[in-house]
Amino acid sequence: MTVLEQRGSRNENYWPAPPPAWRPRVDPEPLLPDAEPYRLLGTDAVSRVDSGLLTELYGHLVRGRRYNAQATALTRQGRLAVYPSSTGQEACQVAAALVLEEQDWLFPSYRDTLAAVARGLDPVQALTLLRGDWHTGYDPREHRIAPLCTPLATQLPHAVGLARAARLKGDDVVAMALVGDGGTSEGDFHEALNFAAVWQAPVVFLVQNNGFAISVPLAKQSAAPSLAHKAVGYGMPGRLVDGNDAPALHEVLTEAVERARRGGGPTLVEAITYRVEAHTNADDATRYRTDDEVEQWRGHDPIALVERELSERGLLSDAFAQQVRDGAEELAAGLRDRMNQDPVLDPMDLFAHVYAEPTAQLREQEAQLRAELAAEAEGEAGSGRGPAHETTGKERP
Amino acid sequence: MTATATEAGRKPVSMAQALNRALRDAMADDPAVHVMGEDVGELGGVFRITDGLVKEFGEERCGDTPLAEAGILGTAVGMAMYGLRPVVEMQFDAFAYPGFEQLISHVARMRNRTRGAMPLPLTIRVPYGGGIGGVEHHSDSSEAYYLATPGLQVVTPATVADAYGLLRAAIASDDPVVFLEPKRLYWSRADWSPDDPAPVAPLGRAEIRRPGSSATLITYGPSLPVCMEAAEAATAEGWDLEVLDLRSLQPFDDETVCASVRRTGRAVVVHEASGFGGPGGEIAARVTERCFHHLEAPVLRVAGFDIPYPPPMLERHHLPGVDRILDTVGRLQWEADWTEGSGD
């Protein structure tokens, strides 16, 4: 029932009933999220979580934590220009990747390298942007992972468009679009949700609410009861989930993906989590939050939570724990070794991928750079001359 | 070509009709071409450029979107990522601005950031320019913003045949194209048939619309008819003006431009966009750098004033007109007498 249809409304006899097309879509299913984040770990409902899934999640979480630690270390060695750590948020990253089928697409932001790695992307390719040798180090189509996106929320409409295109082609594809709490203030977030709902596009929006947009806390970001509540206004269900509870996330995201897959349209999932480390290595988090707060969240650690459940089920033997740790060390060692090799770059790549065919002007600039490089090489060989510049248009009439 | 095209033969056709025909032919030729935007469906677009497409191809191929330019462009990016060739309509020049982040941060550089793995074949149709009595925010010439962004192609037709040919080429291009449609030429007509030998014009080539020997008027889009008129009027003064239509601002045809200016020795760039920071400055610099020793006078510009686009009742004072072009041409008599030494 729309507002204008309500019986007993003061204007009942004044306003004619609006034509049907003007009425907003009224979805019979409940769209409002629960008041409290959905949890499985530490509740009776956890018994329905499959042990195989728990151990799989555990392996990914431990590897993810180690990956974050290694990548952060690489920034200190100058091997990475920057690394936005997802330590503390591993459950979101891992669950987002694991609930997707091979043909599905992931739309990560800059903090979501781990999600890309959990989906199977080569860890070095996932770090190309952050190392600075190129913007995207992989073929998005090959892995069905969109380029890591730095501008906030701008990848969300891409996810909607791609999901719609796939549906128009009759392909069974779901898009998983990741965004942070800060990104939910961006216009692109709202436009993406609106388009997705109007088109009933098979998209899942996962908001990783880690409490801060760099230094700005959520209270200064949004006055909504929860970020998941924003779904209602667009006509899609909103779900609120404990973002450090990996099996709960897995369940909620699986439901959302299945809903999208069977044509039920988009879902907005808000995962309440916490960024234990600073925004990036360039940020000083002590300026805007207390150690107490961080410590409190360490007590609600996604790995420890799963560990506790595995122990209670008697599934966390020393041998198994060691095996998982060894796997994580192997990942880190491989990453370290490969990242310690200097990437081989071709300066001519600067001009190769601007247009399908370089323009005449780009070809001129390419020749200029080639000449500069040649002069540089000659200079290094001892001529001492500066770079030579080509001259154009100097012909006399 | 379809049967209707053959029956059509050569007859007076408006630029709007030629654009509509280009969209229809592109959609018929390639099922990946999807038209999207605000009001492009049943209404056929506010300028009727998409008229009848929804009837012929269905809502899935020509669909109304929610009213949000960033959303339209952003979802079109995703559609292109999945292998479609979206053609989006921005309705009016100044309405396209909310889409700038998508355009600059993603559309223009997706090919580049993925090292060529993910080209974006996307056409962004933007009705632009003044002279139709539009109120505020309906008459901007925004080409300089697009030109400042590597990765975009910027194309603007000035003739009915080019409207068809360049739009077909834009849609066929594997790179994103900002396709600027001069609003006030929508209703200009020409005898034209899409069955002409070469209806698809290659992007990046300028065209000499009127050969001349005294000076070159370098222009594009809505200013072409004004320059043609100015050239005719100039003959009374003994001036034989060449008129060059750039057609494509990016890629830029240095070759044709420089060949013309070297021949005539003098050049005036004419456009509606504001002069400061406008395309004319770039064009004048390019011509000067390349043709300095052929120039008999500095390259001059006739552009819109450096003001926000004026209200419609004042726009005639702002837009480059024949008189202002002729006055500027007069200033080309730099030291030397006009009649001697011009051209080779």
XYZ file of C-alpha atoms in Angstrom:
741
model
C 0.000 0.000 0.000
C 1.437 3.343 -0.953
C 1.170 6.430 1.178
C -1.420 7.926 -1.125
C -3.584 4.826 -0.917
C -3.765 4.775 2.863
C -7.308 4.730 4.169
C -8.194 7.408 6.647
C -5.674 9.746 5.084
C -6.766 13.330 5.590
C -6.738 13.950 1.856
C -8.603 10.755 0.943
C -11.443 12.540 -0.777
C -9.347 15.327 -2.112
C -6.684 13.621 -4.183
C -7.706 11.336 -7.013
C -5.957 7.975 -6.930
C -2.700 8.215 -8.875
C -2.435 6.222 -12.093
C -0.890 2.799 -11.435
C 2.384 3.522 -13.229
C 3.169 6.239 -10.724
C 3.110 3.909 -7.785
C 6.474 2.847 -6.480
C 7.331 -0.819 -6.648
C 6.228 -2.390 -3.377
C 8.213 -5.513 -2.745
C 6.376 -8.114 -0.707
C 9.565 -9.330 0.935
C 10.998 -7.481 3.918
C 13.679 -5.037 2.891
C 14.695 -3.682 6.293
C 17.817 -5.179 7.809
C 17.841 -6.757 11.255
C 18.572 -4.420 14.143
C 21.627 -6.422 15.180
C 24.331 -7.782 12.876
C 23.768 -11.385 11.917
C 26.120 -13.792 13.733
C 26.785 -17.506 13.624
C 29.981 -17.918 15.652
C 29.272 -18.040 19.359
C 25.566 -18.780 18.788
C 23.647 -22.056 18.685
C 23.148 -21.579 14.953
C 26.850 -22.186 14.352
C 26.196 -25.922 14.573
C 24.734 -25.834 11.071
C 27.976 -24.544 9.570
C 29.751 -27.283 7.695
C 33.133 -28.228 9.180
C 34.665 -28.382 5.736
C 33.643 -24.781 5.093
C 35.023 -23.712 8.480
C 38.422 -25.241 7.777
C 38.461 -23.755 4.272
C 37.651 -20.301 5.636
C 40.304 -20.720 8.314
C 42.996 -21.542 5.755
C 42.096 -18.488 3.670
C 41.965 -16.204 6.715
C 45.376 -17.250 8.000
C 46.923 -16.920 4.555
C 45.188 -13.569 4.144
C 46.561 -12.236 7.433
C 50.060 -13.335 6.438
C 49.642 -11.776 3.010
C 48.621 -8.466 4.596
C 51.622 -8.585 6.916
C 53.997 -9.345 4.045
C 52.597 -6.627 1.818
C 52.872 -4.113 4.673
C 56.500 -5.170 5.174
C 57.125 -4.612 1.461
C 56.048 -0.973 1.821
C 58.714 -0.507 4.495
C 61.304 -1.893 2.104
C 60.134 0.477 -0.599
C 58.983 -2.404 -2.754
C 55.386 -1.229 -2.698
C 54.500 2.428 -3.102
C 51.550 2.020 -0.790
C 49.480 -0.760 0.760
C 46.005 -0.329 2.210
C 45.936 -3.242 4.645
C 42.833 -5.338 5.167
C 44.102 -6.817 8.432
C 41.046 -7.360 10.604
C 38.802 -7.390 7.527
C 40.013 -10.694 6.089
C 36.672 -12.399 6.630
C 34.910 -9.933 4.315
C 37.531 -10.315 1.617
C 37.638 -14.087 1.764
C 33.868 -14.599 1.943
C 33.247 -12.197 -0.962
C 35.604 -14.215 -3.160
C 34.547 -17.703 -2.065
C 30.816 -17.280 -2.677
C 31.363 -16.547 -6.377
C 31.241 -19.079 -9.189
C 33.928 -19.086 -11.850
C 31.826 -17.081 -14.332
C 30.949 -14.406 -11.763
C 32.737 -11.059 -11.498
C 34.423 -9.312 -8.597
C 34.638 -5.494 -8.469
C 37.278 -4.633 -5.874
C 38.406 -1.312 -4.474
C 42.022 -0.547 -3.631
C 41.723 -2.253 -0.218
C 40.486 -5.484 -1.721
C 43.658 -7.081 -3.105
C 43.107 -9.954 -0.702
C 39.673 -10.656 -2.174
C 41.289 -10.831 -5.601
C 43.978 -13.188 -4.297
C 41.375 -15.349 -2.547
C 39.596 -15.575 -5.903
C 42.787 -17.033 -7.345
C 44.644 -14.047 -8.771
C 48.446 -14.194 -8.698
C 49.445 -12.138 -5.621
C 52.114 -10.249 -7.570
C 49.655 -9.336 -10.342
C 47.264 -8.159 -7.652
C 49.927 -5.759 -6.334
C 50.980 -4.202 -9.631
C 48.897 -1.075 -9.007
C 50.357 -0.625 -5.538
C 53.908 -1.316 -6.655
C 53.522 1.226 -9.437
C 54.752 -0.636 -12.482
C 51.339 -0.498 -14.145
C 47.789 0.246 -13.080
C 46.320 -3.190 -13.552
C 48.616 -6.181 -13.625
C 46.156 -8.716 -14.984
C 43.603 -9.248 -17.724
C 40.268 -8.535 -16.038
C 38.386 -10.800 -18.444
C 40.674 -13.746 -17.784
C 40.069 -13.660 -14.036
C 36.696 -11.897 -14.053
C 38.108 -9.368 -11.631
C 37.643 -5.707 -12.560
C 40.700 -3.460 -12.116
C 41.339 -2.453 -8.502
C 39.524 0.856 -8.264
C 40.992 3.866 -6.477
C 38.274 6.520 -6.928
C 35.613 5.681 -4.355
C 32.495 3.759 -5.377
C 33.031 4.431 -9.081
C 33.333 0.700 -9.751
C 29.825 0.041 -8.426
C 27.966 1.254 -11.546
C 30.397 -0.831 -13.612
C 29.316 -3.902 -11.666
C 25.680 -3.038 -12.334
C 26.270 -2.505 -16.051
C 28.249 -5.701 -16.403
C 25.655 -7.725 -14.522
C 22.913 -6.268 -16.684
C 24.842 -6.928 -19.900
C 25.375 -10.538 -18.865
C 21.687 -10.917 -18.125
C 20.763 -9.349 -21.484
C 23.010 -11.912 -23.146
C 21.363 -14.684 -21.185
C 24.529 -15.528 -19.243
C 24.445 -16.740 -15.653
C 26.725 -14.135 -14.084
C 26.572 -12.376 -10.726
C 28.663 -9.297 -9.893
C 30.065 -8.801 -6.383
C 30.803 -5.125 -5.798
C 32.934 -4.103 -2.814
C 32.928 -0.682 -1.190
C 33.844 0.823 2.170
C 31.745 2.856 4.579
C 33.140 6.123 3.206
C 32.218 5.114 -0.325
C 28.539 4.922 0.622
C 28.451 8.728 0.719
C 29.496 8.996 -2.920
C 26.939 9.718 -5.620
C 28.080 6.690 -7.588
C 27.037 4.447 -4.693
C 23.493 5.775 -4.787
C 23.230 5.774 -8.555
C 24.543 2.209 -8.734
C 22.029 0.971 -6.166
C 19.190 2.733 -7.929
C 20.094 1.416 -11.377
C 20.594 -2.092 -9.996
C 17.209 -2.120 -8.325
C 15.362 -0.627 -11.300
C 17.013 -3.123 -13.644
C 16.855 -5.980 -11.114
C 20.486 -6.559 -12.020
C 22.220 -9.580 -10.484
C 24.563 -7.642 -8.206
C 25.572 -7.971 -4.580
C 26.876 -4.814 -2.920
C 29.108 -5.558 0.039
C 29.860 -2.568 2.253
C 32.833 -3.262 4.477
C 32.093 -0.849 7.273
C 35.425 -0.655 9.041
C 34.482 2.420 11.024
C 36.655 5.020 9.334
C 37.045 6.688 5.959
C 40.742 7.365 6.479
C 40.193 9.416 9.666
C 36.501 10.297 9.452
C 34.377 8.095 11.739
C 31.070 6.645 10.597
C 29.055 9.056 12.750
C 30.358 11.904 10.596
C 29.751 9.891 7.433
C 26.135 8.889 7.748
C 23.136 9.502 9.975
C 21.358 6.359 8.799
C 20.429 3.724 11.413
C 22.801 1.438 9.525
C 24.349 1.521 6.066
C 22.279 -1.562 5.236
C 19.161 0.545 5.809
C 20.044 2.504 2.680
C 18.874 -0.492 0.626
C 15.221 0.087 1.496
C 14.954 3.389 -0.323
C 16.086 1.749 -3.538
C 13.795 -1.248 -3.198
C 16.277 -3.962 -2.400
C 16.833 -5.969 0.766
C 19.521 -4.789 3.187
C 21.378 -7.251 5.373
C 23.483 -6.435 8.395
C 26.154 -8.957 9.310
C 29.097 -9.275 11.651
C 31.977 -8.686 9.258
C 34.420 -10.606 11.441
C 32.231 -13.709 11.523
C 33.409 -15.520 8.387
C 30.728 -18.255 8.315
C 27.948 -15.705 8.918
C 29.279 -13.562 6.057
C 29.583 -16.627 3.874
C 25.963 -17.527 4.556
C 24.554 -14.039 4.006
C 26.584 -13.451 0.838
C 25.704 -16.896 -0.509
C 22.020 -16.111 -0.036
C 22.453 -12.756 -1.760
C 24.365 -14.294 -4.677
C 21.759 -17.037 -5.079
C 18.987 -14.484 -4.966
C 20.696 -12.478 -7.713
C 21.364 -15.626 -9.743
C 17.731 -16.696 -9.775
C 16.621 -13.236 -10.946
C 15.659 -11.828 -7.567
C 17.702 -8.677 -8.056
C 20.355 -6.927 -6.015
C 21.083 -7.038 -2.272
C 22.999 -4.599 -0.102
C 25.032 -6.279 2.617
C 26.712 -4.240 5.343
C 29.509 -6.035 7.147
C 30.510 -4.468 10.470
C 34.243 -4.888 10.753
C 37.331 -2.939 11.760
C 40.540 -1.834 10.116
C 43.095 -2.811 12.732
C 45.950 -1.066 10.954
C 46.120 2.446 9.576
C 44.406 3.442 6.312
C 47.718 2.945 4.531
C 51.357 3.077 5.562
C 51.148 6.846 4.954
C 48.469 7.333 7.625
C 48.896 7.898 11.378
C 45.855 6.218 12.925
C 46.795 7.300 16.459
C 45.587 10.808 15.561
C 41.962 9.746 15.302
C 41.452 6.635 17.433
C 42.563 5.174 20.721
C 44.620 2.075 21.455
C 41.773 0.843 23.660
C 39.406 0.786 20.721
C 41.865 -1.152 18.587
C 42.508 -3.607 21.410
C 38.791 -4.148 21.838
C 38.498 -5.125 18.200
C 41.522 -7.401 18.446
C 39.396 -9.326 20.941
C 36.878 -9.879 18.160
C 39.419 -11.070 15.622
C 38.056 -12.958 12.601
C 40.775 -15.619 12.751
C 40.495 -16.161 16.505
C 36.726 -16.504 16.210
C 36.956 -19.317 13.676
C 39.841 -20.874 15.599
C 37.690 -21.090 18.724
C 34.926 -22.872 16.834
C 37.379 -25.269 15.204
C 38.895 -26.096 18.633
C 35.466 -26.695 20.116
C 34.794 -29.126 17.307
C 38.170 -30.752 17.906
C 39.306 -29.840 14.404
C 42.287 -27.655 15.283
C 45.034 -30.220 15.785
C 48.605 -28.986 16.130
C 49.434 -30.697 12.858
C 46.592 -28.977 11.036
C 47.401 -25.581 12.522
C 51.040 -26.038 11.533
C 50.043 -27.059 8.033
C 47.961 -23.899 7.629
C 50.778 -21.720 8.997
C 53.284 -23.391 6.657
C 51.007 -22.704 3.695
C 50.765 -19.040 4.715
C 54.554 -18.784 5.121
C 55.013 -20.300 1.700
C 52.678 -17.692 0.191
C 54.560 -14.900 1.958
C 57.995 -16.230 0.979
C 56.955 -16.557 -2.660
C 55.548 -13.041 -2.636
C 58.678 -11.621 -0.973
C 61.024 -13.320 -3.413
C 59.113 -12.264 -6.480
C 58.521 -8.717 -5.265
C 62.212 -8.308 -4.566
C 62.921 -8.632 -8.266
C 62.806 -5.358 -10.125
C 59.990 -5.331 -12.653
C 61.101 -5.007 -16.263
C 59.431 -1.975 -17.758
C 59.286 -0.759 -21.334
C 58.923 3.040 -21.474
C 57.338 2.680 -24.924
C 54.347 1.124 -23.164
C 53.461 4.712 -22.231
C 52.152 5.229 -25.749
C 50.996 1.733 -26.639
C 47.646 1.588 -24.905
C 46.140 5.057 -25.090
C 44.173 4.338 -28.270
C 43.706 1.230 -30.389
C 46.029 2.942 -32.890
C 48.443 5.560 -31.560
C 47.645 8.969 -33.036
C 50.180 10.798 -35.192
C 50.935 13.040 -32.203
C 51.564 10.057 -29.912
C 53.867 8.555 -32.515
C 55.818 11.820 -32.548
C 56.053 11.800 -28.762
C 57.088 8.163 -28.817
C 59.913 9.066 -31.200
C 60.901 11.923 -28.889
C 61.127 9.626 -25.877
C 63.010 7.022 -27.891
C 65.551 9.695 -28.852
C 65.818 10.848 -25.240
C 66.446 7.295 -24.099
C 69.056 6.809 -26.788
C 70.786 10.026 -25.757
C 70.589 8.970 -22.118
C 72.186 5.619 -22.977
C 74.856 7.418 -24.993
C 75.386 9.798 -22.080
C 75.859 6.874 -19.746
C 78.396 5.542 -22.215
C 80.426 8.719 -21.671
C 79.492 11.268 -24.339
C 78.197 13.684 -21.709
C 75.602 15.116 -24.062
C 72.096 15.888 -22.981
C 69.059 14.365 -24.598
C 68.469 15.280 -28.210
C 65.128 16.712 -29.196
C 63.548 16.260 -32.564
C 62.566 19.436 -34.255
C 59.395 19.782 -36.221
C 58.063 22.429 -38.562
C 61.415 24.198 -38.848
C 61.505 24.008 -42.614
C 61.890 27.339 -44.321
C 59.543 28.180 -47.153
C 22.037 -1.691 -47.032
C 18.416 -2.261 -46.158
C 15.525 -1.929 -48.579
C 14.384 1.349 -47.057
C 17.774 2.858 -47.738
C 17.631 1.941 -51.391
C 14.144 3.333 -51.738
C 15.170 6.515 -49.993
C 17.563 7.610 -52.735
C 18.854 11.157 -52.491
C 16.455 13.510 -50.814
C 16.553 16.355 -48.324
C 17.450 14.847 -44.970
C 18.075 16.654 -41.698
C 21.127 16.041 -39.553
C 18.797 14.638 -36.873
C 17.430 12.118 -39.362
C 20.918 11.147 -40.509
C 21.989 10.551 -36.900
C 18.858 8.492 -36.303
C 19.612 6.481 -39.419
C 23.202 5.932 -38.276
C 22.015 4.565 -34.934
C 19.472 2.323 -36.613
C 21.973 0.947 -39.129
C 24.605 0.377 -36.431
C 22.078 -1.492 -34.281
C 20.918 -3.579 -37.223
C 24.491 -4.447 -38.189
C 25.720 -5.338 -34.706
C 23.583 -6.809 -31.913
C 26.182 -5.580 -29.400
C 25.147 -1.951 -30.011
C 22.847 -0.753 -27.229
C 21.411 2.744 -26.989
C 20.745 4.075 -23.503
C 20.002 7.307 -21.737
C 17.280 9.476 -20.303
C 14.181 9.704 -22.579
C 15.730 7.759 -25.461
C 12.914 5.172 -25.436
C 9.298 5.974 -26.197
C 9.970 9.697 -26.480
C 12.781 9.108 -28.965
C 15.087 11.547 -27.191
C 14.343 15.220 -26.581
C 15.774 15.924 -30.046
C 14.180 12.737 -31.506
C 17.559 11.329 -32.464
C 16.565 7.899 -31.124
C 13.068 8.088 -32.616
C 11.564 4.685 -33.368
C 14.539 2.659 -32.155
C 12.640 1.131 -29.236
C 9.898 0.024 -31.598
C 12.378 -1.597 -33.926
C 14.851 -3.094 -31.453
C 12.982 -3.357 -28.162
C 13.592 -1.844 -24.757
C 16.627 -4.011 -24.139
C 18.487 -2.431 -27.069
C 17.200 1.127 -26.666
C 16.212 1.755 -23.099
C 15.308 4.625 -20.805
C 17.553 4.790 -17.762
C 17.026 6.467 -14.424
C 17.990 10.138 -14.584
C 21.623 10.114 -13.487
C 24.449 10.884 -15.865
C 27.190 9.246 -13.798
C 24.991 6.172 -13.473
C 24.290 6.097 -17.196
C 27.974 6.401 -18.074
C 29.123 4.132 -15.256
C 26.760 1.307 -16.115
C 27.652 1.727 -19.781
C 31.281 1.140 -18.770
C 30.260 -2.153 -17.180
C 28.258 -3.110 -20.245
C 31.221 -2.386 -22.489
C 33.433 -4.424 -20.125
C 31.162 -7.346 -20.897
C 31.492 -6.907 -24.656
C 28.587 -4.655 -25.580
C 28.968 -1.417 -27.539
C 26.846 1.072 -25.630
C 25.829 4.373 -27.198
C 24.761 6.735 -24.448
C 22.939 10.041 -24.779
C 23.789 12.870 -22.394
C 20.746 14.927 -23.468
C 22.438 18.366 -23.144
C 26.046 19.519 -22.941
C 25.864 20.874 -19.385
C 23.920 17.851 -18.159
C 26.911 15.661 -18.924
C 29.016 17.171 -16.154
C 27.874 14.810 -13.361
C 29.279 12.022 -15.551
C 32.757 13.561 -15.698
C 34.310 11.344 -13.065
C 33.243 8.199 -14.878
C 34.414 9.715 -18.141
C 37.793 10.907 -16.961
C 38.632 8.232 -14.376
C 37.321 5.191 -16.206
C 36.012 5.635 -19.754
C 39.113 7.410 -20.998
C 41.666 5.123 -19.399
C 40.301 1.598 -19.119
C 42.319 0.487 -22.159
C 45.422 2.101 -20.744
C 45.135 0.875 -17.167
C 44.598 -2.712 -18.344
C 47.483 -2.536 -20.834
C 45.145 -2.953 -23.759
C 43.311 -5.967 -22.306
C 40.054 -4.111 -21.822
C 39.187 -1.582 -24.517
C 35.949 0.327 -24.038
C 33.995 0.708 -27.253
C 31.648 3.357 -25.967
C 30.024 6.257 -27.790
C 28.872 9.229 -25.745
C 26.508 11.446 -27.709
C 26.432 15.006 -26.410
C 24.201 17.629 -28.066
C 26.271 20.797 -27.668
C 26.559 24.473 -28.430
C 24.226 27.415 -28.553
C 22.144 29.301 -31.031
C 18.844 27.559 -30.332
C 17.616 29.949 -27.660
C 18.174 27.452 -24.898
C 18.022 28.652 -21.298
C 20.877 28.303 -18.814
C 22.834 25.014 -18.901
C 21.557 24.101 -22.377
C 24.129 25.716 -24.651
C 27.642 24.956 -23.437
C 30.507 24.124 -25.756
C 32.337 21.654 -23.559
C 34.804 20.257 -26.073
C 37.890 21.624 -24.303
C 37.161 19.519 -21.211
C 37.021 16.369 -23.309
C 40.081 17.352 -25.328
C 42.116 17.707 -22.153
C 41.596 14.012 -21.445
C 43.878 11.515 -23.205
C 42.115 8.323 -24.176
C 38.991 9.995 -25.495
C 38.278 10.643 -29.134
C 36.343 13.834 -29.723
C 34.322 14.063 -32.897
C 31.821 16.598 -34.181
C 29.998 16.595 -37.500
C 29.048 19.770 -39.318
C 27.261 18.275 -42.328
C 24.396 15.849 -42.739
C 26.570 13.260 -44.466
C 29.219 13.521 -41.757
C 26.584 13.143 -39.049
C 25.846 9.715 -40.457
C 29.377 8.747 -41.435
C 31.151 9.939 -38.308
C 28.567 8.425 -35.949
C 28.880 5.063 -37.703
C 32.669 5.327 -37.384
C 32.399 6.366 -33.730
C 30.232 3.372 -32.865
C 32.558 1.070 -34.798
C 35.618 2.450 -32.998
C 37.164 0.281 -30.298
C 37.970 3.422 -28.322
C 35.538 5.647 -26.467
C 34.273 8.546 -28.540
C 32.689 11.737 -27.263
C 30.393 12.513 -30.149
C 29.436 16.178 -30.028
C 26.276 16.973 -31.959
C 25.864 20.663 -32.860
C 22.326 21.303 -31.653
C 21.606 24.172 -33.988
C 22.504 22.044 -37.016
C 20.060 19.255 -36.076
C 17.504 20.728 -38.446
C 19.925 21.673 -41.201
C 19.130 19.720 -44.351
C 21.041 18.355 -47.288
C 20.353 16.069 -50.207
C 21.777 12.875 -48.906
C 21.439 9.152 -49.081
C 23.165 6.586 -46.900
C 23.777 4.613 -50.110
C 26.507 7.066 -51.110
C 29.802 5.328 -51.880
C 31.552 6.085 -48.586
C 29.049 6.866 -45.868
C 31.396 5.880 -43.044
C 33.971 8.610 -42.588
C 37.303 7.726 -40.993
C 37.864 9.448 -37.654
C 40.742 11.880 -37.491
C 40.617 13.441 -40.929
C 39.823 17.067 -41.584
C 38.023 18.135 -44.727
C 38.438 21.264 -46.809
C 34.926 22.528 -47.377
C 35.883 25.522 -49.499
C 39.253 25.851 -51.186
C 40.830 29.281 -51.064
C 44.187 31.004 -51.228
C 44.133 34.093 -48.955
C 43.746 32.530 -45.516
C 42.404 29.401 -43.840
C 39.421 29.449 -41.531
C 39.901 26.443 -39.250
C 36.623 25.430 -37.675
C 34.275 22.579 -36.758
C 30.700 21.716 -35.848
C 28.255 24.609 -35.414
C 30.695 27.239 -36.692
C 31.185 25.657 -40.116
C 28.106 27.231 -41.778
C 29.066 30.592 -40.259
C 32.564 30.301 -41.703
C 31.170 29.297 -45.111
C 28.972 32.365 -45.062
C 31.888 34.536 -44.017
C 33.999 33.124 -46.835
C 31.318 33.973 -49.376
C 30.933 37.468 -47.956
C 34.715 37.951 -48.022
C 34.889 37.517 -51.768
C 33.333 40.970 -52.070
C 36.481 42.317 -50.386
C 38.701 40.326 -52.686
C 39.546 37.711 -50.097
C 39.582 34.066 -51.128
C 39.168 32.168 -47.886
C 39.761 28.461 -47.469
C 37.394 26.800 -44.967
C 38.649 23.730 -43.155
C 36.306 21.514 -41.144
C 38.251 19.565 -38.518
C 35.443 16.995 -37.974
C 37.587 15.226 -35.405
C 39.353 17.209 -32.686
C 41.033 14.094 -31.282
C 42.674 12.534 -33.228
C 43.780 15.855 -34.678
C 44.647 16.118 -38.350
C 47.842 18.189 -38.231
C 48.651 17.141 -41.757
C 45.604 18.608 -43.502
C 45.618 21.688 -41.284
C 49.299 22.434 -41.859
C 49.105 21.754 -45.592
C 46.289 24.277 -45.838
C 47.976 26.951 -43.739
C 51.279 26.536 -45.553
C 49.369 27.112 -48.770
C 47.474 30.179 -47.608
C 50.000 31.576 -45.104
C 47.316 32.870 -42.766
C 44.908 31.205 -40.363
C 41.961 32.023 -38.138
C 40.486 29.466 -35.759
C 36.747 29.829 -35.228
C 34.708 28.143 -32.491
C 31.873 28.848 -30.050
C 33.692 27.653 -26.939
C 35.343 30.324 -24.804
C 38.685 31.399 -26.157
C 40.817 31.196 -23.016
C 41.745 27.566 -22.510
C 39.657 26.676 -25.536
C 40.579 24.434 -28.462
C 41.604 27.481 -30.530
C 44.624 28.140 -28.361
C 45.856 24.596 -28.855
C 45.204 24.717 -32.582
C 46.921 28.100 -32.957
C 49.952 26.812 -31.063
C 50.153 23.676 -33.186
C 49.905 25.690 -36.403
C 52.493 28.182 -35.206
C 54.929 25.457 -34.151
C 54.620 23.649 -37.432
C 54.126 26.441 -39.967
C 55.982 29.391 -38.449
C 58.070 30.151 -41.492
C 55.037 30.000 -43.760
C 52.965 32.381 -41.708
C 52.439 35.925 -42.912
C 50.576 36.841 -39.725
C 49.918 35.468 -36.250
C 47.271 32.771 -36.044
C 44.155 34.518 -34.752
C 41.095 33.213 -32.969
C 37.429 34.031 -33.109
C 35.852 32.370 -30.117
C 33.054 32.805 -27.629
C 33.811 35.380 -24.937
C 35.366 34.167 -21.685
C 32.054 34.199 -19.873
C 29.589 31.615 -18.662
C 27.244 30.941 -21.562
C 24.916 33.947 -21.720
C 21.128 33.993 -21.520
C 19.464 33.317 -24.880
C 18.486 36.930 -25.542
C 22.147 37.906 -25.458
C 23.740 34.904 -27.089
C 24.012 36.494 -30.529
C 26.569 38.901 -29.065
C 28.597 36.000 -27.710
C 28.603 33.623 -30.642
C 31.172 34.112 -33.416
C 29.291 35.619 -36.328
C 30.181 36.559 -39.884
C 31.124 40.156 -39.021
C 33.461 39.184 -36.229
C 35.118 36.613 -38.471
C 35.563 39.163 -41.263
C 36.974 41.749 -38.832
C 39.489 39.209 -37.637
C 40.385 38.205 -41.177
C 41.078 41.895 -41.781
C 43.596 41.851 -38.947
C 45.550 39.212 -40.855
C 46.975 41.987 -43.038
C 49.973 41.895 -40.772
C 52.368 44.604 -41.965
C 52.160 43.444 -45.573
C 49.399 44.593 -47.883
C 46.770 41.887 -48.279
C 47.048 41.702 -52.027
C 50.758 40.925 -52.187
C 52.631 37.906 -50.975
C 49.780 35.858 -49.667
C 49.979 32.172 -50.426
C 52.582 30.463 -52.551
